Coordinates of C-alpha atoms and ligand atoms in Angstrom, one line a residue:
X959 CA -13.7 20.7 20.7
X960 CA -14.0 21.2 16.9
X961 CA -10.8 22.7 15.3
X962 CA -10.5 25.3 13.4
X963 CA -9.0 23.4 10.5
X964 CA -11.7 20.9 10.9
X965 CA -14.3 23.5 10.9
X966 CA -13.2 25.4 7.6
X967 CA -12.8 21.4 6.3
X968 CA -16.7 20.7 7.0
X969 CA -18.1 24.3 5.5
X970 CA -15.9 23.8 2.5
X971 CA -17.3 20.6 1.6
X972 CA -21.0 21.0 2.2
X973 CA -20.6 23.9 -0.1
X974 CA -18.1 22.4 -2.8
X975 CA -19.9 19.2 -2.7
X976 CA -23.4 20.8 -3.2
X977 CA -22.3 22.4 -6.5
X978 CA -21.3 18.6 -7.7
X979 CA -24.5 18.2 -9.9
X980 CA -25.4 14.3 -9.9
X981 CA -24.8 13.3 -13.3
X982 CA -21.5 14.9 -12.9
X983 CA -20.7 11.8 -10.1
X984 CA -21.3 8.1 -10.6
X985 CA -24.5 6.5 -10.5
X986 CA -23.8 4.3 -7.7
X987 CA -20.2 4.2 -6.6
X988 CA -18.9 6.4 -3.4
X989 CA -17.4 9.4 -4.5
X990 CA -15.1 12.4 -2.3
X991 CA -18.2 15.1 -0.6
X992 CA -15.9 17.4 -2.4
X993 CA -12.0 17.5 -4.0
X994 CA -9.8 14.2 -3.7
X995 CA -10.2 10.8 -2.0
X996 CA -8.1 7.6 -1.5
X997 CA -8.0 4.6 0.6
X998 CA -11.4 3.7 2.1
X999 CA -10.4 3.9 6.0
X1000 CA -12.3 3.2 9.1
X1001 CA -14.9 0.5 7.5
X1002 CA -17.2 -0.8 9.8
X1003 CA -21.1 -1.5 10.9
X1004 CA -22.3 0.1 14.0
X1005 CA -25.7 0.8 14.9
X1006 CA -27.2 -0.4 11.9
X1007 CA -25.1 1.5 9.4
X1008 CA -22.3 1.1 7.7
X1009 CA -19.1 3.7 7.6
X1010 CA -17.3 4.4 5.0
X1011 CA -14.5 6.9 5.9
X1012 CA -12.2 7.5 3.6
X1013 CA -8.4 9.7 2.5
X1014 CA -9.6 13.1 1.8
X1015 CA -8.4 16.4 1.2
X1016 CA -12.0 18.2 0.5
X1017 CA -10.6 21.3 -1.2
X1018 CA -8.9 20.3 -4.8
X1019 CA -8.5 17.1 -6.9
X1020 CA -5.2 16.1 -6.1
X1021 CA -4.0 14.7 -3.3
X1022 CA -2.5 16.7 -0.4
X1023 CA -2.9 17.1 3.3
X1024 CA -4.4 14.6 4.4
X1025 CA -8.0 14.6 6.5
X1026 CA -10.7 12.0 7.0
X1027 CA -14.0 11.9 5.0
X1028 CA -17.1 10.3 6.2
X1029 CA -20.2 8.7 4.4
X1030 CA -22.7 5.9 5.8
X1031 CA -25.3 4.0 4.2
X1032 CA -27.6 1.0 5.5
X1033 CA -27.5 -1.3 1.7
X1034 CA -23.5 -0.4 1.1
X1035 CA -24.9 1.0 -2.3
X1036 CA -27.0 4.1 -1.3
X1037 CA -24.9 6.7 0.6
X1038 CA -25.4 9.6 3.1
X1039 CA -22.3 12.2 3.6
X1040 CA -21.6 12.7 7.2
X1041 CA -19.3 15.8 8.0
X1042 CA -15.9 15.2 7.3
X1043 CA -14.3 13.5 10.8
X1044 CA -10.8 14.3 11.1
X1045 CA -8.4 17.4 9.9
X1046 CA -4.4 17.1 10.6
X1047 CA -4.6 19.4 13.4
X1048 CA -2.1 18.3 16.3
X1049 CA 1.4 18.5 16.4
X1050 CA 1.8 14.5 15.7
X1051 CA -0.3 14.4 12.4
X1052 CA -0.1 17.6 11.0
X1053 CA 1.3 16.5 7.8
X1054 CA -1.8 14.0 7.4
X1055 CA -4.2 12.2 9.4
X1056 CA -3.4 8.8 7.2
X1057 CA -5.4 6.0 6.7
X1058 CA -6.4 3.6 9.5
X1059 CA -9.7 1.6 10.7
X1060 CA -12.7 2.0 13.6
X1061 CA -14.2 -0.3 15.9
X1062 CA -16.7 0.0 18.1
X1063 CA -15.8 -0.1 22.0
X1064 CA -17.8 -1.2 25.1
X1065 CA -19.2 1.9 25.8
X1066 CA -21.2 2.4 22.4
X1067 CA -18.0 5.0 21.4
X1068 CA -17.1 4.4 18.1
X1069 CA -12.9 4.2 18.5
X1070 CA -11.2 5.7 14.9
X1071 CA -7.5 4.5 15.1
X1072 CA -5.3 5.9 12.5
X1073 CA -2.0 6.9 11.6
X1074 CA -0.7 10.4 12.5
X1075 CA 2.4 12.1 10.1
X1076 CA 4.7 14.3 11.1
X1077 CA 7.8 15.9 9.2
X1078 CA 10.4 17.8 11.3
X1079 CA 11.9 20.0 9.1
X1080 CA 15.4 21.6 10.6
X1081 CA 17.4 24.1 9.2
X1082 CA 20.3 22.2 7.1
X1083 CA 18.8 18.8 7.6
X1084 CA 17.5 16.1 5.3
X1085 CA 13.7 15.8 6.6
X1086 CA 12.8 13.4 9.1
X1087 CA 9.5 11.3 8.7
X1088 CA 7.8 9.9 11.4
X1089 CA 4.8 7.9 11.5
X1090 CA 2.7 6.8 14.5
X1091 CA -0.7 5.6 15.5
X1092 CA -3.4 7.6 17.5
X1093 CA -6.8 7.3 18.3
X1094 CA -10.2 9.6 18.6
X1095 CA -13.3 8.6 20.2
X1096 CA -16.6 9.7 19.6
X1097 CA -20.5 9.3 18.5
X1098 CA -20.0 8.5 14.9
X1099 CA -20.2 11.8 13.8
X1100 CA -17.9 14.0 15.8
X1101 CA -14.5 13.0 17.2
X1102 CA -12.3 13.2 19.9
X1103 CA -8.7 13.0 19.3
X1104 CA -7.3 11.4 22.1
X1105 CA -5.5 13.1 25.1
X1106 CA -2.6 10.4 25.5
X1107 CA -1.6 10.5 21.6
X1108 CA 0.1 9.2 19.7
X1109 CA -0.5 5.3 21.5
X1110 CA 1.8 3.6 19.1
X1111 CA 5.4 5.3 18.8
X1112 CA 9.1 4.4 17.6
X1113 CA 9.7 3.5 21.0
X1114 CA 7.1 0.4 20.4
X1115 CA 8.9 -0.3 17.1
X1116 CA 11.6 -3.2 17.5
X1117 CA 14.8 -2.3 15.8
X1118 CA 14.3 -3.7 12.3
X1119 CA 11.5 -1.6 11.6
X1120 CA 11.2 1.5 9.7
X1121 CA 9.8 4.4 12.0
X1122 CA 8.9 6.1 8.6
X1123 CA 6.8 3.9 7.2
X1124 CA 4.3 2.4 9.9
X1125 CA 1.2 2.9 9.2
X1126 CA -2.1 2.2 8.3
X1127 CA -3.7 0.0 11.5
X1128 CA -6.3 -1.8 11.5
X1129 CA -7.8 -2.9 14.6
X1130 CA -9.3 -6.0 16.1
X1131 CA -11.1 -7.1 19.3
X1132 CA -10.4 -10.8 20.2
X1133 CA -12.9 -12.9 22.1
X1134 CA -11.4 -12.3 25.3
X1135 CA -11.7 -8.8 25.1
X1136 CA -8.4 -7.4 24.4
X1137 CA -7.3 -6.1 21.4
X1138 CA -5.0 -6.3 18.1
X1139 CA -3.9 -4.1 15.5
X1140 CA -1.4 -4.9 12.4
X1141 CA 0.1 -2.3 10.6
X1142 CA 2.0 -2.0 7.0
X1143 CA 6.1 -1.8 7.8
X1144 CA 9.2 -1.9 5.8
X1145 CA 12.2 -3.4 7.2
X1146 CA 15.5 -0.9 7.4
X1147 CA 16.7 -3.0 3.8
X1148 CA 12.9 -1.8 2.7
X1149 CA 10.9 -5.0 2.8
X1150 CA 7.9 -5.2 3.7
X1151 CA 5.9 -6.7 6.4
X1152 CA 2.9 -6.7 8.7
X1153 CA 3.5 -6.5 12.3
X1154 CA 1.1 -7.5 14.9
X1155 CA 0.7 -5.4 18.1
X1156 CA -1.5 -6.2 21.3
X1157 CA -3.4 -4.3 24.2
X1158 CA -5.7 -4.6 27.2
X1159 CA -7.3 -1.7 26.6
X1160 CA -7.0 -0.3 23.0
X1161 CA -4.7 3.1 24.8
X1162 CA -1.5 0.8 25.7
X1163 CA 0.1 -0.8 23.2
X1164 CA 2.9 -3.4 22.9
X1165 CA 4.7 -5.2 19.9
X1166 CA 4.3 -8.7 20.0
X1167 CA 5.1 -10.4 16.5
X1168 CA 6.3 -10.0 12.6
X1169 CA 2.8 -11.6 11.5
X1170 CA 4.3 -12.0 8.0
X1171 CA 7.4 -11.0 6.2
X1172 CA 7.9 -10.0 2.5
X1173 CA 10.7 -11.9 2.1
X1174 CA 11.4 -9.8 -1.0
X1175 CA 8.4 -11.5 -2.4
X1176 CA 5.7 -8.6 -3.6
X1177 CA 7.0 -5.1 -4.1
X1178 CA 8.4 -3.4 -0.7
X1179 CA 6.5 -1.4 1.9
X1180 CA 3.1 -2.9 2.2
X1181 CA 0.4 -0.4 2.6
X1182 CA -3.0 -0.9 4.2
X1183 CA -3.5 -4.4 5.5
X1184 CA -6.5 -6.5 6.5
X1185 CA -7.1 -9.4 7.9
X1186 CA -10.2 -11.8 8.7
X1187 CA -10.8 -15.7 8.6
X1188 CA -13.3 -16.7 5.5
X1189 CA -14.2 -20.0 4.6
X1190 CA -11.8 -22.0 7.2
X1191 CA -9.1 -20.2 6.1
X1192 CA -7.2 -16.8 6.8
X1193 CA -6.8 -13.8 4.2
X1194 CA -4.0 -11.3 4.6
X1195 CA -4.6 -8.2 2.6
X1196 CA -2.0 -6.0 1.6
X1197 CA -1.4 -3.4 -0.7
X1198 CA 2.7 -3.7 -1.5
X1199 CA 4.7 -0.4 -3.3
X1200 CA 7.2 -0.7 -6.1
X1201 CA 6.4 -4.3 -7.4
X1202 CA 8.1 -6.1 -10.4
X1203 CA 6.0 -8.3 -12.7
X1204 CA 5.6 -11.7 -12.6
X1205 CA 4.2 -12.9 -15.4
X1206 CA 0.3 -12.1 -15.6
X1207 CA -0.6 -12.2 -11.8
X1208 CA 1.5 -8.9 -10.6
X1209 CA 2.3 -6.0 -12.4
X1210 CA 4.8 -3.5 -11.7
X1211 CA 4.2 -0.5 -9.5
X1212 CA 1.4 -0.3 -6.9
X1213 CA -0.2 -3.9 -6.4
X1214 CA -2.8 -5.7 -4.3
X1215 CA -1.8 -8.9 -2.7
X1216 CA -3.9 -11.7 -0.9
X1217 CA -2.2 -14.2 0.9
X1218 CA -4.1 -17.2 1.6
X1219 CA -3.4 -19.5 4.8
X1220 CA -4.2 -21.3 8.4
X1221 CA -3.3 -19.2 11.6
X1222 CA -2.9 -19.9 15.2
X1223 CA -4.4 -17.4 17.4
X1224 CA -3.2 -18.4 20.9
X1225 CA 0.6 -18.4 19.1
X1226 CA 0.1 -15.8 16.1
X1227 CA 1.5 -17.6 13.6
X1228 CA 0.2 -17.1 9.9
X1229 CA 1.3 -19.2 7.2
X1230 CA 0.8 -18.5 4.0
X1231 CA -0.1 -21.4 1.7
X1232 CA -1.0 -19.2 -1.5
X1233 CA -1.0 -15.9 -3.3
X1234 CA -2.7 -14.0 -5.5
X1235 CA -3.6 -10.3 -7.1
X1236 CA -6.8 -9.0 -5.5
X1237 CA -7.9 -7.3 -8.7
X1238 CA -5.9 -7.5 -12.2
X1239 CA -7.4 -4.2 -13.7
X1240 CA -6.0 -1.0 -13.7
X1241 CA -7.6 0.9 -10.4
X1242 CA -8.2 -1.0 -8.1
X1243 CA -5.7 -0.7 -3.9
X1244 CA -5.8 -0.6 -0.5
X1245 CA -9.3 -2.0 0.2
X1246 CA -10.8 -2.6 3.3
X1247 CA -13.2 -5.6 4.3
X1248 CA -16.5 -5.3 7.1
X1249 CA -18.6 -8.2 8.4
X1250 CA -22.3 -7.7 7.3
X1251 CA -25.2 -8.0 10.2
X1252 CA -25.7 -11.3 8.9
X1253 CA -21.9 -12.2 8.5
X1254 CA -20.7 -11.5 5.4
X1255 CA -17.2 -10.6 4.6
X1256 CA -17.8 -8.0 2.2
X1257 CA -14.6 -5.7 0.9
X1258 CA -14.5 -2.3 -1.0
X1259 CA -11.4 -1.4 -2.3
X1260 CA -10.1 2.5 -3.7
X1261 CA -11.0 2.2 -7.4
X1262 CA -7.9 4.0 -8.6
X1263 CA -4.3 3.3 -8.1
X1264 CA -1.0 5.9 -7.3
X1265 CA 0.2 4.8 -11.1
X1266 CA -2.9 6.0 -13.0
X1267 CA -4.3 9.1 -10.7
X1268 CA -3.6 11.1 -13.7
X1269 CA -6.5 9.7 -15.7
X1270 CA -8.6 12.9 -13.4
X1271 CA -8.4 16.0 -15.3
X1272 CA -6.8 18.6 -12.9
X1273 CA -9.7 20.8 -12.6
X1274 CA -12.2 18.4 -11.9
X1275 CA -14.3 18.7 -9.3
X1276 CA -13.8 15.5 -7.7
X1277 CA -11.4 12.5 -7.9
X1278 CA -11.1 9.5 -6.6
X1279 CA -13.9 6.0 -6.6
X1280 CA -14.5 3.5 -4.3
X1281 CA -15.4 -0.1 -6.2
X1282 CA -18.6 -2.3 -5.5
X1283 CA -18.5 -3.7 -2.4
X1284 CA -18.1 -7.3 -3.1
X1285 CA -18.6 -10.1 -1.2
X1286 CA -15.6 -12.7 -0.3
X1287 CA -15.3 -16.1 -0.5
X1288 CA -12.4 -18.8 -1.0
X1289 CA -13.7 -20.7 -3.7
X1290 CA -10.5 -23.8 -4.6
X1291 CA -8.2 -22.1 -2.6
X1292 CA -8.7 -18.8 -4.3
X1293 CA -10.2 -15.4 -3.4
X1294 CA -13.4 -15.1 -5.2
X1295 CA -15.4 -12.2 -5.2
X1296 CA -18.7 -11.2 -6.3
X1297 CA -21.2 -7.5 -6.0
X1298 CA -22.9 -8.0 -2.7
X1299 CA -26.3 -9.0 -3.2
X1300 CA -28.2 -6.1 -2.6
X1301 CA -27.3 -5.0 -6.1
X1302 CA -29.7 -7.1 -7.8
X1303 CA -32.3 -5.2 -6.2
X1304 CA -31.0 -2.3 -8.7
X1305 CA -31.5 -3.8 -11.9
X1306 CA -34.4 -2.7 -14.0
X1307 CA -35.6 -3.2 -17.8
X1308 CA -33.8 -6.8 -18.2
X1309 CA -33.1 -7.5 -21.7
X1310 CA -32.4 -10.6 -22.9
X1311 CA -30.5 -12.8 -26.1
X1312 CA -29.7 -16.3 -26.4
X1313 CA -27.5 -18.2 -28.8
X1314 CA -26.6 -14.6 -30.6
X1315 CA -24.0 -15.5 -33.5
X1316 CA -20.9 -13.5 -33.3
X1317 CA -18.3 -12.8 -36.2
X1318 CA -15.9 -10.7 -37.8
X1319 CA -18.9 -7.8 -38.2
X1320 CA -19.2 -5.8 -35.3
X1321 CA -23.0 -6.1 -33.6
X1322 CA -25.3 -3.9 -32.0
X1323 CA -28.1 -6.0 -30.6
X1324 CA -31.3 -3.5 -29.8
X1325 CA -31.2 -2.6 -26.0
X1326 CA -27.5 -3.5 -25.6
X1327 CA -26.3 0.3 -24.4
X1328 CA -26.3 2.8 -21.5
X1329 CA -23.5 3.6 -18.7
X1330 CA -25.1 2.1 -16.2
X1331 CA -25.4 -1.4 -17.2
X1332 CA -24.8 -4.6 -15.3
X1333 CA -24.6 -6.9 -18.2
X1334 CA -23.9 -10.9 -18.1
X1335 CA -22.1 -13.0 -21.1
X1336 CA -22.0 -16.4 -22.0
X1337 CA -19.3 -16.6 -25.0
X1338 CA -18.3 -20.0 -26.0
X1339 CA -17.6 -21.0 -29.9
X1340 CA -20.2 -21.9 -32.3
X1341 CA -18.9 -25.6 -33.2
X1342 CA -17.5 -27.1 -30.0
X1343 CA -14.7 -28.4 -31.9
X1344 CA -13.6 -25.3 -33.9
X1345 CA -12.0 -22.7 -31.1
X1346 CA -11.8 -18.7 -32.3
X1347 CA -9.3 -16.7 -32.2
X1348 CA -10.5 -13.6 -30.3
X1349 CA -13.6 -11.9 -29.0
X1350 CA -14.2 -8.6 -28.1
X1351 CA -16.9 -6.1 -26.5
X1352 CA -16.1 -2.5 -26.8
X1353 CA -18.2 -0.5 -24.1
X1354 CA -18.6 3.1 -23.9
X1355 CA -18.6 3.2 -27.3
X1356 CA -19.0 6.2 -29.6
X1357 CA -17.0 6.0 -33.2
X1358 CA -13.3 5.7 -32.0
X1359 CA -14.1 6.3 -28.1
X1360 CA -14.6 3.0 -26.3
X1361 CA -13.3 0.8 -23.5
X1362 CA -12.5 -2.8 -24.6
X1363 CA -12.7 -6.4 -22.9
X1364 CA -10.8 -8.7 -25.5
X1365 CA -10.3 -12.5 -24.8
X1366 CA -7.9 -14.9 -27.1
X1367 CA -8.4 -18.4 -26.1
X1368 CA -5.4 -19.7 -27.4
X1369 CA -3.6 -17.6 -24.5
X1370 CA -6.4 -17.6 -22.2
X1371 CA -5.6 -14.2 -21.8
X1372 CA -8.9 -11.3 -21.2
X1373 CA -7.2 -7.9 -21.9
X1374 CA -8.8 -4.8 -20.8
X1375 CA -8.1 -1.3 -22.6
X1376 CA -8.9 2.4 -22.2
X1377 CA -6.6 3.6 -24.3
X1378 CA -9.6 4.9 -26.7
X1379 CA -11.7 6.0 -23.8
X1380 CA -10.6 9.3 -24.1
X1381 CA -7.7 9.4 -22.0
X1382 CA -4.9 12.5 -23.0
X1383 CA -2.3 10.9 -20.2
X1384 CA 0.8 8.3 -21.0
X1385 CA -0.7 6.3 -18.3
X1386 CA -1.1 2.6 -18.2
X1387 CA -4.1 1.9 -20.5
X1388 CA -4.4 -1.8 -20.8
X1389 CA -3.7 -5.0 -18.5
X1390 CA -4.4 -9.1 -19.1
X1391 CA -4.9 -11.8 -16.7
X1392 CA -5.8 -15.5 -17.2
X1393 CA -8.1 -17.2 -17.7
X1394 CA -7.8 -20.7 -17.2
X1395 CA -10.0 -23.2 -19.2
X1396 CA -12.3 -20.6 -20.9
X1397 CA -12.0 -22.1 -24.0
X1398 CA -15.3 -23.9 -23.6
X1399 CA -17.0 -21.4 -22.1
X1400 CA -16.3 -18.3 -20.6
X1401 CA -19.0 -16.1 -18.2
X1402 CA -18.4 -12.2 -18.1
X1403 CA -20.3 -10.0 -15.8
X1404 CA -19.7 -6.4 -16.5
X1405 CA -20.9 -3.7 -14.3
X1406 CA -20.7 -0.1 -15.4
X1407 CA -21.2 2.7 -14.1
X1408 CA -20.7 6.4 -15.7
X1409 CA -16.6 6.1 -15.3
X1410 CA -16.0 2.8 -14.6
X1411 CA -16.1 -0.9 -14.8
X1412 CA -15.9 -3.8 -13.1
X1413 CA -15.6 -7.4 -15.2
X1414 CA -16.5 -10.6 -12.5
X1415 CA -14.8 -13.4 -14.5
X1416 CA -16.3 -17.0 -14.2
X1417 CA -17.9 -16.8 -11.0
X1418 CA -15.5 -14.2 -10.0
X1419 CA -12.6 -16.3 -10.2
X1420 CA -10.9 -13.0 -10.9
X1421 CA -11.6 -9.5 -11.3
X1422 CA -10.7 -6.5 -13.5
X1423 CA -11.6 -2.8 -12.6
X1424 CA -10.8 -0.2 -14.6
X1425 CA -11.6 3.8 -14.5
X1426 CA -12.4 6.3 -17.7
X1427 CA -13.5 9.4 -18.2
X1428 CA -15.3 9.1 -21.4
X1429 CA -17.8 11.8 -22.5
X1430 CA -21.5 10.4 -21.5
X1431 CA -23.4 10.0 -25.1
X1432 CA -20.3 7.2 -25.6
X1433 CA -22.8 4.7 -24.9
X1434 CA -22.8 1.5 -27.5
X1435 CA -22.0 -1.5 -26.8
X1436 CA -21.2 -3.8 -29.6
X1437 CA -19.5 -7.5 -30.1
X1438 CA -16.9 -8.9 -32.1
X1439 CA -14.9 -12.0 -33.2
X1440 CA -12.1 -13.3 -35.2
X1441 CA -13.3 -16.9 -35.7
X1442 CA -17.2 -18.0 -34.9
X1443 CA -18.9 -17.4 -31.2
X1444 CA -22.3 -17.8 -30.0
X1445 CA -23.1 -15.5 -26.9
X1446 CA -25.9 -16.0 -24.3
X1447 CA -26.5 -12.2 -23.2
X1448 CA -28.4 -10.9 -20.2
X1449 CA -28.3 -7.0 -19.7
X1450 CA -29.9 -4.6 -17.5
X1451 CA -29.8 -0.9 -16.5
X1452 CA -29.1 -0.1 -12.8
X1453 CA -31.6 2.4 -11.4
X1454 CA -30.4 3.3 -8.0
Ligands
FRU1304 C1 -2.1 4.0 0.5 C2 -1.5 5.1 1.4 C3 -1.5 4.7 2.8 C4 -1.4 6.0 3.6 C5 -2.3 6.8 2.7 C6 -2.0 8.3 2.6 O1 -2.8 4.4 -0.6 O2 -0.3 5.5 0.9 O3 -0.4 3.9 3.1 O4 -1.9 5.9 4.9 O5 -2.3 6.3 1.4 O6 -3.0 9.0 2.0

């Protein structure tokens, strides 16, 4: 049976989202059917298709009661909207039908588990929170809640655990047929932590293990985690709240982490061996990863971030981006990531300059422009033995309006900056990473599309997204250095 809430959900959006005209959305990044999205939830491949569902509330750009959107696509670049899949309309997550994942059972159902709010509000009482985990079954289009909701409660929790914040599962089935889920937690000192629950059947539930603790590491609660084997080793994903800085690899406020290890199925153990950020731009959280048909780990992460929502213009008609999907790998020990292949297929009118001399005047090199570009850099400095002091490529360019890559070798720092892009919000503008032994050489791919881009450093040793709403005929590109630089450039436009 199809709610009421979910029914008024699904006619608001086909009629909102038709009246998004499609130079008003990106070119070829997943946008909300209508109103605001967030975490990409529910990732998975079934049938030949791949879902994207995804935080949602269809009828304004901001974010509020929480439902589940729904897209799928066969390449991970072209998508089809699917009627939106859940609406908070039970007692146990009618403040928000949170974010969560989807597997496919035995039976050909497709099984959505997700996290189910609920705030009882009595009279003279602070509010009390709970969180807890429910499923819905159905034919990858409509969806059953399911009768013996919620399935993962308080009464699972073991004591140290927060029954506020527990959320966001993410479900596995093992090769004997059972099942996992990990969730995000916080300790009751507010740490967070990842715990690891089992089942028979995917309806009974029981706690087993902490698989990894904070240790007042990364920020506190950790939101939204993931985790798959790659490359003979195992990658935690997390998304940690409230993190301090530490030097250029975290930044304060909402993070991404990925913890890098070995684990031992049979006794659940996980140790991690290294960290890292997932992304060192400005909007990038909570992604999600999928394995391809032909095994791929490919993740897509929510292109925004909780610190810098307020880059969206309140009356817009839409908010909210997922990235690229890319494609994992651990290349040295490190998470490297690159646009999933398929891409390529979208790049038309290739144009190409080699051995381009760069200096203190800016340059505009014919064919260098547009908003949906994928373009690849070369930069190293004219005499091998003479290092510069700073290039830059200013994108979205139109007089004063432009975003901004900047790289200073002597730091090995690349900066990126919106902070001409046209944005009328104190938000955070500009972040750096590192960029270790760049000095020789240093290989930029840039992929934009009409608000956004996505720079895949030296391989994609690292990556920076970054969102901006800059008006559309803001489309130079131009080059710059302090010092002398000889750039290799390949551009092209993406046609999707
Ligand atoms: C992460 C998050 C999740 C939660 C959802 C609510 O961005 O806070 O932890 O399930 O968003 O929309």
């Amino acid at each position: 049976m199809i709610s009421r809430m979910l029914m008024d959900a699904r006619v608001h959006e086909a009629d909102a989202g038709d009246r998004i005209t499609g130079i008003d959305r990106p070119g070829f990044h997943l946008t909300p059917r209508s109103g605001w999205m967030n975490d990409p939830n529910g990732f998975c491949f079934a049938g030949g298709k791949y879902h994207m569902f995804y935080q949602y509330y269809p009828y304004a750009s901001h974010w509020d009661s929480m439902h589940w959107g729904h897209a799928v696509s066969e390449d991970l670049l072209h998508w089809e909207y699917l009627p939106c899949a859940l609406a908070p309309d039970r007692y146990y997550d009618q403040d928000g039908v949170y974010s969560g994942s989807a597997i496919m059972m035995p039976d050909s159902r497709m099984m959505l588990i997700y996290t189910g709010r609920r705030i009882d509000r009595e009279r003279g009482r602070a509010p009390k929170e709970r969180q807890v985990q429910c499923l819905a079954f159905g034919d990858g289009v409509d969806f059953e809640k399911y009768e013996g909701n919620p399935v993962i409660t308080a009464n699972h929790l073991p004591a140290f655990a927060s029954p506020q914040d527990f959320r966001d599962p993410k479900i596995f089935r093992l090769a004997d047929g059972t099942y996992s889920c990990i969730t995000g937690s916080k300790t009751e000192e507010g740490d967070g932590q990842v715990l690891y629950f089992s089942s028979p059947d995917a309806l009974h539930w029981k706690f087993e293990k902490i698989l990894v603790e904070n240790k007042g590491r990364f920020g506190r609660m950790w939101e939204c985690p993931d985790f798959f084997p790659l490359d003979g080793k195992w990658v935690l994903l997390t998304s940690p709240q409230d993190m301090l800085p530490q030097g250029l690899e975290y930044h304060s406020g909402n993070g991404t982490l990925a913890l890098i290890g070995d684990y031992d199925e049979q006794k659940i153990d996980f140790r991690d061996e290294f960290n890292q950020s997932v992304d060192y731009g400005m909007d990038f959280y909570a992604p999600q990863t999928v394995l391809t048909g032909d095994g791929r780990r490919v993740m897509i992460g929510w292109m925004q971030n909780w610190d810098a929502v307020a880059i969206r213009e309140p009356e817009a008609p839409w908010a909210g981006q997922m990235s690229l999907p890319r494609e994992l790998h651990i290349v040295n020990g490190r998470l490297n990531q690159w646009p999933i292949r398929e891409f390529d297929e979208l790049r038309k009118n290739r144009v190409e300059y080699k051995n381009v001399p760069v200096g203190k005047d800016k340059l505009y090199l014919d064919g260098m422009s547009g908003r949906m570009v994928d373009m690849e850099l070369v930069i190293r400095p004219k005499d091998p033995e003479k290092s510069y002091s700073k290039f830059v490529i200013r994108f979205a360019e139109d007089g004063e309006t432009y975003t901004s890559i900047r790289f200073r070798p002597h730091e090995s720092t690349l900066k990126i900056d919106r902070k001409f892009s046209g944005s009328r919000r104190a938000i955070v503008h500009q972040r750096r990473c590192l960029v270790e032994s760049a000095e020789d050489e240093l290989r930029l791919r840039i992929i934009l599309d009409r608000f956004s881009c996505e720079v895949f450093i030296n391989g994609g040793e690292k990556v920076m997204t970054a969102t901006f709403f800059t008006d559309m005929y803001a489309d130079k590109i131009s080059f710059r250095a302090d010092g002398d630089v000889v750039i290799d450039v390949v551009k092209y436009d993406i046609v999707p």
